[in-house]
JSON list of C-alpha atoms in Angstrom, two decimals:
[
{"chain": "A", "resi": 923, "resn": "MET", "atom": "CA", "xyz": [0.00, 0.00, 0.00]},
{"chain": "A", "resi": 924, "resn": "ILE", "atom": "CA", "xyz": [2.92, 2.35, 0.68]},
{"chain": "A", "resi": 925, "resn": "GLU", "atom": "CA", "xyz": [3.76, 2.21, -3.03]},
{"chain": "A", "resi": 926, "resn": "LEU", "atom": "CA", "xyz": [0.45, 3.92, -3.78]},
{"chain": "A", "resi": 927, "resn": "VAL", "atom": "CA", "xyz": [0.78, 6.92, -1.44]},
{"chain": "A", "resi": 928, "resn": "ASP", "atom": "CA", "xyz": [2.64, 9.25, -3.81]},
{"chain": "A", "resi": 929, "resn": "TYR", "atom": "CA", "xyz": [0.09, 8.55, -6.54]},
{"chain": "A", "resi": 930, "resn": "ILE", "atom": "CA", "xyz": [-2.82, 9.19, -4.18]},
{"chain": "A", "resi": 931, "resn": "ARG", "atom": "CA", "xyz": [-1.28, 12.52, -3.19]},
{"chain": "A", "resi": 932, "resn": "LEU", "atom": "CA", "xyz": [-0.60, 13.42, -6.81]},
{"chain": "A", "resi": 933, "resn": "PHE", "atom": "CA", "xyz": [-4.20, 12.79, -7.86]},
{"chain": "A", "resi": 934, "resn": "SER", "atom": "CA", "xyz": [-5.48, 14.59, -4.75]},
{"chain": "A", "resi": 935, "resn": "LYS", "atom": "CA", "xyz": [-3.50, 17.68, -5.78]},
{"chain": "A", "resi": 936, "resn": "ASP", "atom": "CA", "xyz": [-5.73, 17.76, -8.86]},
{"chain": "A", "resi": 937, "resn": "GLY", "atom": "CA", "xyz": [-8.91, 17.31, -6.79]},
{"chain": "A", "resi": 938, "resn": "ARG", "atom": "CA", "xyz": [-9.43, 13.66, -7.70]},
{"chain": "A", "resi": 939, "resn": "LEU", "atom": "CA", "xyz": [-10.21, 10.68, -5.53]},
{"chain": "A", "resi": 940, "resn": "VAL", "atom": "CA", "xyz": [-9.05, 7.26, -6.73]},
{"chain": "A", "resi": 941, "resn": "THR", "atom": "CA", "xyz": [-9.67, 3.60, -6.06]},
{"chain": "A", "resi": 942, "resn": "ALA", "atom": "CA", "xyz": [-6.82, 1.24, -5.22]},
{"chain": "A", "resi": 943, "resn": "GLU", "atom": "CA", "xyz": [-7.34, -0.52, -8.56]},
{"chain": "A", "resi": 944, "resn": "GLN", "atom": "CA", "xyz": [-7.04, 2.76, -10.48]},
{"chain": "A", "resi": 945, "resn": "ILE", "atom": "CA", "xyz": [-3.80, 3.68, -8.74]},
{"chain": "A", "resi": 946, "resn": "ILE", "atom": "CA", "xyz": [-2.33, 0.21, -9.19]},
{"chain": "A", "resi": 947, "resn": "ALA", "atom": "CA", "xyz": [-3.10, 0.41, -12.92]},
{"chain": "A", "resi": 948, "resn": "VAL", "atom": "CA", "xyz": [-1.63, 3.92, -13.27]},
{"chain": "A", "resi": 949, "resn": "ALA", "atom": "CA", "xyz": [1.48, 2.92, -11.32]},
{"chain": "A", "resi": 950, "resn": "GLY", "atom": "CA", "xyz": [1.86, -0.24, -13.38]},
{"chain": "A", "resi": 951, "resn": "LEU", "atom": "CA", "xyz": [2.30, -2.33, -10.28]},
{"chain": "A", "resi": 952, "resn": "ASP", "atom": "CA", "xyz": [1.64, -6.02, -9.89]},
{"chain": "A", "resi": 953, "resn": "LEU", "atom": "CA", "xyz": [-0.15, -5.64, -6.58]},
{"chain": "A", "resi": 954, "resn": "GLU", "atom": "CA", "xyz": [-3.41, -6.95, -5.22]},
{"chain": "A", "resi": 955, "resn": "ILE", "atom": "CA", "xyz": [-5.11, -5.61, -2.10]},
{"chain": "A", "resi": 956, "resn": "GLU", "atom": "CA", "xyz": [-7.66, -8.02, -0.69]},
{"chain": "A", "resi": 957, "resn": "ASP", "atom": "CA", "xyz": [-8.98, -5.92, 2.20]},
{"chain": "A", "resi": 958, "resn": "VAL", "atom": "CA", "xyz": [-8.72, -2.22, 1.34]},
{"chain": "A", "resi": 959, "resn": "GLU", "atom": "CA", "xyz": [-9.87, -0.99, 4.76]},
{"chain": "A", "resi": 960, "resn": "LEU", "atom": "CA", "xyz": [-7.38, -3.19, 6.61]},
{"chain": "A", "resi": 961, "resn": "ALA", "atom": "CA", "xyz": [-4.57, -2.08, 4.29]},
{"chain": "A", "resi": 962, "resn": "HIS", "atom": "CA", "xyz": [-5.55, 1.55, 4.93]},
{"chain": "A", "resi": 963, "resn": "GLN", "atom": "CA", "xyz": [-5.57, 1.03, 8.71]},
{"chain": "A", "resi": 964, "resn": "GLN", "atom": "CA", "xyz": [-2.12, -0.54, 8.59]},
{"chain": "A", "resi": 965, "resn": "LEU", "atom": "CA", "xyz": [-0.84, 2.29, 6.40]},
{"chain": "A", "resi": 966, "resn": "ILE", "atom": "CA", "xyz": [-1.99, 5.14, 8.64]},
{"chain": "A", "resi": 967, "resn": "GLU", "atom": "CA", "xyz": [-0.41, 3.57, 11.72]},
{"chain": "A", "resi": 968, "resn": "ASP", "atom": "CA", "xyz": [2.76, 5.26, 10.44]},
{"chain": "A", "resi": 969, "resn": "SER", "atom": "CA", "xyz": [2.44, 9.01, 11.08]},
{"chain": "A", "resi": 970, "resn": "GLN", "atom": "CA", "xyz": [3.93, 9.97, 7.72]},
{"chain": "A", "resi": 971, "resn": "TYR", "atom": "CA", "xyz": [0.91, 8.43, 5.98]},
{"chain": "A", "resi": 972, "resn": "GLN", "atom": "CA", "xyz": [-1.86, 9.71, 8.23]},
{"chain": "A", "resi": 973, "resn": "ASP", "atom": "CA", "xyz": [-2.99, 12.20, 5.58]},
{"chain": "A", "resi": 974, "resn": "ILE", "atom": "CA", "xyz": [-4.27, 9.32, 3.44]},
{"chain": "A", "resi": 975, "resn": "ALA", "atom": "CA", "xyz": [-8.02, 8.96, 3.91]},
{"chain": "A", "resi": 976, "resn": "ILE", "atom": "CA", "xyz": [-10.58, 6.51, 2.58]},
{"chain": "A", "resi": 977, "resn": "ILE", "atom": "CA", "xyz": [-14.22, 7.18, 1.80]},
{"chain": "A", "resi": 978, "resn": "ALA", "atom": "CA", "xyz": [-16.86, 4.73, 0.64]},
{"chain": "A", "resi": 979, "resn": "GLY", "atom": "CA", "xyz": [-19.04, 5.31, -2.39]},
{"chain": "A", "resi": 980, "resn": "GLU", "atom": "CA", "xyz": [-21.97, 3.11, -3.34]},
{"chain": "A", "resi": 981, "resn": "THR", "atom": "CA", "xyz": [-19.83, 0.46, -4.97]},
{"chain": "A", "resi": 982, "resn": "GLU", "atom": "CA", "xyz": [-16.20, 1.48, -4.49]},
{"chain": "A", "resi": 983, "resn": "GLN", "atom": "CA", "xyz": [-13.85, 2.85, -1.86]},
{"chain": "A", "resi": 984, "resn": "TYR", "atom": "CA", "xyz": [-11.80, 5.89, -2.77]},
{"chain": "A", "resi": 985, "resn": "PHE", "atom": "CA", "xyz": [-8.55, 7.26, -1.42]},
{"chain": "A", "resi": 986, "resn": "TYR", "atom": "CA", "xyz": [-7.48, 10.88, -1.11]},
{"chain": "A", "resi": 987, "resn": "SER", "atom": "CA", "xyz": [-4.94, 12.95, 0.76]},
{"chain": "A", "resi": 988, "resn": "ARG", "atom": "CA", "xyz": [-6.15, 15.32, 3.46]},
{"chain": "A", "resi": 989, "resn": "ARG", "atom": "CA", "xyz": [-3.24, 17.57, 2.55]},
{"chain": "A", "resi": 990, "resn": "PHE", "atom": "CA", "xyz": [-5.10, 18.58, -0.60]},
{"chain": "A", "resi": 991, "resn": "ILE", "atom": "CA", "xyz": [-8.76, 17.58, -0.20]},
{"chain": "A", "resi": 992, "resn": "VAL", "atom": "CA", "xyz": [-11.10, 18.20, 2.72]},
{"chain": "A", "resi": 993, "resn": "SER", "atom": "CA", "xyz": [-13.68, 15.61, 3.74]},
{"chain": "A", "resi": 994, "resn": "SER", "atom": "CA", "xyz": [-16.66, 17.76, 2.67]},
{"chain": "A", "resi": 995, "resn": "PHE", "atom": "CA", "xyz": [-15.27, 18.00, -0.89]},
{"chain": "A", "resi": 996, "resn": "ALA", "atom": "CA", "xyz": [-14.63, 14.24, -0.88]},
{"chain": "A", "resi": 997, "resn": "ALA", "atom": "CA", "xyz": [-18.26, 13.61, 0.14]},
{"chain": "A", "resi": 998, "resn": "GLN", "atom": "CA", "xyz": [-19.48, 15.89, -2.65]},
{"chain": "A", "resi": 999, "resn": "TRP", "atom": "CA", "xyz": [-17.18, 14.18, -5.16]},
{"chain": "A", "resi": 1000, "resn": "ILE", "atom": "CA", "xyz": [-18.57, 10.77, -4.12]},
{"chain": "A", "resi": 1001, "resn": "GLY", "atom": "CA", "xyz": [-22.17, 12.02, -4.43]},
{"chain": "A", "resi": 1002, "resn": "VAL", "atom": "CA", "xyz": [-21.52, 13.27, -7.96]},
{"chain": "A", "resi": 1003, "resn": "LYS", "atom": "CA", "xyz": [-19.61, 10.11, -8.91]},
{"chain": "A", "resi": 1004, "resn": "ASP", "atom": "CA", "xyz": [-22.50, 7.96, -7.63]},
{"chain": "A", "resi": 1005, "resn": "GLY", "atom": "CA", "xyz": [-24.97, 9.90, -9.80]},
{"chain": "A", "resi": 1006, "resn": "LYS", "atom": "CA", "xyz": [-26.65, 11.79, -6.96]},
{"chain": "A", "resi": 1007, "resn": "VAL", "atom": "CA", "xyz": [-25.78, 15.26, -8.23]},
{"chain": "A", "resi": 1008, "resn": "ILE", "atom": "CA", "xyz": [-28.98, 17.08, -7.24]},
{"chain": "A", "resi": 1009, "resn": "GLU", "atom": "CA", "xyz": [-29.15, 15.44, -3.80]},
{"chain": "A", "resi": 1010, "resn": "THR", "atom": "CA", "xyz": [-25.47, 16.25, -3.19]},
{"chain": "A", "resi": 1011, "resn": "MET", "atom": "CA", "xyz": [-25.99, 19.85, -4.26]},
{"chain": "A", "resi": 1012, "resn": "ALA", "atom": "CA", "xyz": [-29.01, 20.13, -1.96]},
{"chain": "A", "resi": 1013, "resn": "SER", "atom": "CA", "xyz": [-26.95, 18.85, 0.98]},
{"chain": "A", "resi": 1014, "resn": "TYR", "atom": "CA", "xyz": [-24.23, 21.39, 0.21]},
{"chain": "A", "resi": 1015, "resn": "ILE", "atom": "CA", "xyz": [-26.81, 24.20, 0.04]},
{"chain": "A", "resi": 1016, "resn": "ARG", "atom": "CA", "xyz": [-28.41, 23.11, 3.32]},
{"chain": "A", "resi": 1017, "resn": "ARG", "atom": "CA", "xyz": [-25.03, 23.10, 5.08]},
{"chain": "A", "resi": 1018, "resn": "TYR", "atom": "CA", "xyz": [-24.31, 26.69, 4.02]},
{"chain": "A", "resi": 1019, "resn": "SER", "atom": "CA", "xyz": [-27.84, 27.89, 4.73]},
{"chain": "A", "resi": 1020, "resn": "ALA", "atom": "CA", "xyz": [-27.50, 26.56, 8.27]},
{"chain": "A", "resi": 1021, "resn": "MET", "atom": "CA", "xyz": [-24.44, 28.82, 8.62]},
{"chain": "A", "resi": 1022, "resn": "GLY", "atom": "CA", "xyz": [-26.47, 31.80, 7.38]},
{"chain": "A", "resi": 1023, "resn": "GLU", "atom": "CA", "xyz": [-24.89, 31.90, 3.95]},
{"chain": "A", "resi": 1024, "resn": "LEU", "atom": "CA", "xyz": [-26.19, 31.73, 0.41]},
{"chain": "A", "resi": 1025, "resn": "VAL", "atom": "CA", "xyz": [-24.62, 29.49, -2.23]},
{"chain": "A", "resi": 1026, "resn": "ALA", "atom": "CA", "xyz": [-23.83, 31.26, -5.49]},
{"chain": "A", "resi": 1027, "resn": "ALA", "atom": "CA", "xyz": [-25.20, 29.37, -8.48]},
{"chain": "A", "resi": 1028, "resn": "THR", "atom": "CA", "xyz": [-21.82, 29.77, -10.15]},
{"chain": "A", "resi": 1029, "resn": "ASN", "atom": "CA", "xyz": [-20.25, 27.52, -7.47]},
{"chain": "A", "resi": 1030, "resn": "PHE", "atom": "CA", "xyz": [-21.66, 24.60, -9.40]},
{"chain": "A", "resi": 1031, "resn": "ILE", "atom": "CA", "xyz": [-19.60, 25.26, -12.54]},
{"chain": "A", "resi": 1032, "resn": "HIS", "atom": "CA", "xyz": [-16.52, 24.17, -10.56]},
{"chain": "A", "resi": 1033, "resn": "PRO", "atom": "CA", "xyz": [-15.45, 20.65, -9.51]},
{"chain": "A", "resi": 1034, "resn": "PRO", "atom": "CA", "xyz": [-16.86, 18.32, -8.48]},
{"chain": "A", "resi": 1035, "resn": "TYR", "atom": "CA", "xyz": [-20.06, 19.43, -10.24]},
{"chain": "A", "resi": 1036, "resn": "GLN", "atom": "CA", "xyz": [-18.67, 21.06, -13.40]},
{"chain": "A", "resi": 1037, "resn": "LEU", "atom": "CA", "xyz": [-22.04, 22.14, -14.77]},
{"chain": "A", "resi": 1038, "resn": "GLU", "atom": "CA", "xyz": [-22.24, 24.26, -17.89]},
{"chain": "A", "resi": 1039, "resn": "GLN", "atom": "CA", "xyz": [-23.42, 27.85, -17.46]},
{"chain": "A", "resi": 1040, "resn": "ALA", "atom": "CA", "xyz": [-26.62, 27.04, -19.37]},
{"chain": "A", "resi": 1041, "resn": "GLU", "atom": "CA", "xyz": [-27.43, 24.20, -16.94]},
{"chain": "A", "resi": 1042, "resn": "LEU", "atom": "CA", "xyz": [-27.58, 26.62, -14.02]},
{"chain": "A", "resi": 1043, "resn": "ALA", "atom": "CA", "xyz": [-30.83, 28.09, -15.32]},
{"chain": "A", "resi": 1044, "resn": "THR", "atom": "CA", "xyz": [-32.56, 24.70, -15.07]},
{"chain": "A", "resi": 1045, "resn": "LEU", "atom": "CA", "xyz": [-31.38, 23.78, -11.57]},
{"chain": "A", "resi": 1046, "resn": "MET", "atom": "CA", "xyz": [-34.46, 25.02, -9.73]},
{"chain": "A", "resi": 1047, "resn": "ASP", "atom": "CA", "xyz": [-36.65, 22.79, -11.90]},
{"chain": "A", "resi": 1048, "resn": "LYS", "atom": "CA", "xyz": [-34.40, 19.84, -11.08]},
{"chain": "A", "resi": 1049, "resn": "PHE", "atom": "CA", "xyz": [-34.61, 20.56, -7.35]},
{"chain": "A", "resi": 1050, "resn": "ARG", "atom": "CA", "xyz": [-38.42, 20.73, -7.56]},
{"chain": "A", "resi": 1051, "resn": "GLN", "atom": "CA", "xyz": [-38.56, 17.42, -9.45]},
{"chain": "A", "resi": 1052, "resn": "THR", "atom": "CA", "xyz": [-36.24, 15.61, -7.02]},
{"chain": "A", "resi": 1053, "resn": "GLU", "atom": "CA", "xyz": [-37.89, 14.08, -3.99]},
{"chain": "A", "resi": 1054, "resn": "GLY", "atom": "CA", "xyz": [-36.65, 15.55, -0.74]},
{"chain": "A", "resi": 1055, "resn": "CYS", "atom": "CA", "xyz": [-35.28, 18.73, -2.34]},
{"chain": "A", "resi": 1056, "resn": "GLY", "atom": "CA", "xyz": [-38.38, 20.92, -2.10]},
{"chain": "A", "resi": 1057, "resn": "ASP", "atom": "CA", "xyz": [-36.73, 23.06, 0.58]},
{"chain": "A", "resi": 1058, "resn": "ILE", "atom": "CA", "xyz": [-34.17, 24.44, -1.89]},
{"chain": "A", "resi": 1059, "resn": "HIS", "atom": "CA", "xyz": [-35.07, 27.91, -3.12]},
{"chain": "A", "resi": 1060, "resn": "PHE", "atom": "CA", "xyz": [-33.40, 30.46, -5.37]},
{"chain": "A", "resi": 1061, "resn": "GLN", "atom": "CA", "xyz": [-32.85, 34.18, -4.94]},
{"chain": "A", "resi": 1062, "resn": "ARG", "atom": "CA", "xyz": [-31.78, 36.22, -7.93]},
{"chain": "A", "resi": 1063, "resn": "ASP", "atom": "CA", "xyz": [-28.77, 38.45, -7.49]},
{"chain": "A", "resi": 1064, "resn": "GLY", "atom": "CA", "xyz": [-30.08, 41.87, -6.46]},
{"chain": "A", "resi": 1065, "resn": "LYS", "atom": "CA", "xyz": [-27.51, 43.65, -8.61]},
{"chain": "A", "resi": 1066, "resn": "THR", "atom": "CA", "xyz": [-27.80, 41.72, -11.88]},
{"chain": "A", "resi": 1067, "resn": "ASN", "atom": "CA", "xyz": [-31.35, 40.35, -11.61]},
{"chain": "A", "resi": 1068, "resn": "GLU", "atom": "CA", "xyz": [-31.03, 39.11, -15.19]},
{"chain": "A", "resi": 1069, "resn": "THR", "atom": "CA", "xyz": [-31.21, 35.32, -15.34]},
{"chain": "A", "resi": 1070, "resn": "ASP", "atom": "CA", "xyz": [-31.79, 32.28, -13.26]},
{"chain": "A", "resi": 1071, "resn": "SER", "atom": "CA", "xyz": [-28.08, 31.47, -13.50]},
{"chain": "A", "resi": 1072, "resn": "GLN", "atom": "CA", "xyz": [-27.13, 34.69, -11.67]},
{"chain": "A", "resi": 1073, "resn": "GLY", "atom": "CA", "xyz": [-28.19, 34.26, -8.09]},
{"chain": "A", "resi": 1074, "resn": "TYR", "atom": "CA", "xyz": [-28.06, 32.20, -4.97]},
{"chain": "A", "resi": 1075, "resn": "PHE", "atom": "CA", "xyz": [-29.48, 28.99, -3.59]},
{"chain": "A", "resi": 1076, "resn": "PHE", "atom": "CA", "xyz": [-30.59, 28.47, -0.02]},
{"chain": "A", "resi": 1077, "resn": "SER", "atom": "CA", "xyz": [-32.70, 26.11, 2.07]},
{"chain": "A", "resi": 1078, "resn": "ILE", "atom": "CA", "xyz": [-35.91, 27.27, 3.70]},
{"chain": "A", "resi": 1079, "resn": "GLN", "atom": "CA", "xyz": [-35.24, 24.74, 6.47]},
{"chain": "A", "resi": 1080, "resn": "THR", "atom": "CA", "xyz": [-32.88, 27.27, 8.05]},
{"chain": "A", "resi": 1081, "resn": "MET", "atom": "CA", "xyz": [-33.33, 30.54, 6.15]},
{"chain": "A", "resi": 1082, "resn": "THR", "atom": "CA", "xyz": [-36.36, 32.59, 5.16]},
{"chain": "A", "resi": 1083, "resn": "ASP", "atom": "CA", "xyz": [-36.97, 34.01, 1.70]},
{"chain": "A", "resi": 1084, "resn": "THR", "atom": "CA", "xyz": [-36.83, 37.52, 3.16]},
{"chain": "A", "resi": 1085, "resn": "TYR", "atom": "CA", "xyz": [-33.43, 36.98, 4.76]},
{"chain": "A", "resi": 1086, "resn": "ALA", "atom": "CA", "xyz": [-32.09, 35.42, 1.55]},
{"chain": "A", "resi": 1087, "resn": "LYS", "atom": "CA", "xyz": [-33.25, 38.49, -0.36]},
{"chain": "A", "resi": 1088, "resn": "VAL", "atom": "CA", "xyz": [-31.41, 40.75, 2.08]},
{"chain": "A", "resi": 1089, "resn": "LEU", "atom": "CA", "xyz": [-28.23, 38.69, 1.69]},
{"chain": "A", "resi": 1090, "resn": "ALA", "atom": "CA", "xyz": [-28.53, 38.68, -2.11]},
{"chain": "A", "resi": 1091, "resn": "ASP", "atom": "CA", "xyz": [-28.89, 42.48, -2.15]},
{"chain": "A", "resi": 1092, "resn": "HIS", "atom": "CA", "xyz": [-25.91, 43.02, 0.17]},
{"chain": "A", "resi": 1093, "resn": "ASP", "atom": "CA", "xyz": [-23.51, 45.77, -0.82]},
{"chain": "A", "resi": 1094, "resn": "PRO", "atom": "CA", "xyz": [-20.08, 45.09, 0.70]},
{"chain": "A", "resi": 1095, "resn": "PHE", "atom": "CA", "xyz": [-19.25, 48.80, 0.54]},
{"chain": "A", "resi": 1096, "resn": "GLU", "atom": "CA", "xyz": [-22.48, 49.99, 2.14]},
{"chain": "A", "resi": 1097, "resn": "TRP", "atom": "CA", "xyz": [-20.87, 50.88, 5.45]},
{"chain": "A", "resi": 1098, "resn": "SER", "atom": "CA", "xyz": [-17.43, 51.92, 4.22]},
{"chain": "A", "resi": 1099, "resn": "ALA", "atom": "CA", "xyz": [-16.16, 55.43, 4.78]}
]
């Protein structure tokens, strides 16, 4: 397993999680790991490898380095990889709403989501059509107010429409001298 660490870190630098089989193939090694979790536990007993983390997807287990990827990004990456894009996005929005923050629609054009700009305009319809995502709402940007791709998402579980509107209309220079 130690042979795989540098590759795991290298892929993590690029924001990618990898399975043991993928790394073994890339490294060109003749190695077979029967129990991935046990191999991981043995690896992280050595302090120089404690940054290597493992996270389970629906069918595979993925490795990443905590030096380059945080656990919340890894969870989002797994959700997208497992085909639960809308549910994963809703969870992300709920987490930020609970902290009193809006999520800019443009956040979803970046990894792990990588949506096209045109797809942002259809997100609210997708949230409405996905069971369990009815709490996700959208507030247009108070300054642009042009399209459904320019604005913010929030969850009404922890934030009201009125408060979201206030946040969306916020002027960072309002109180400057």
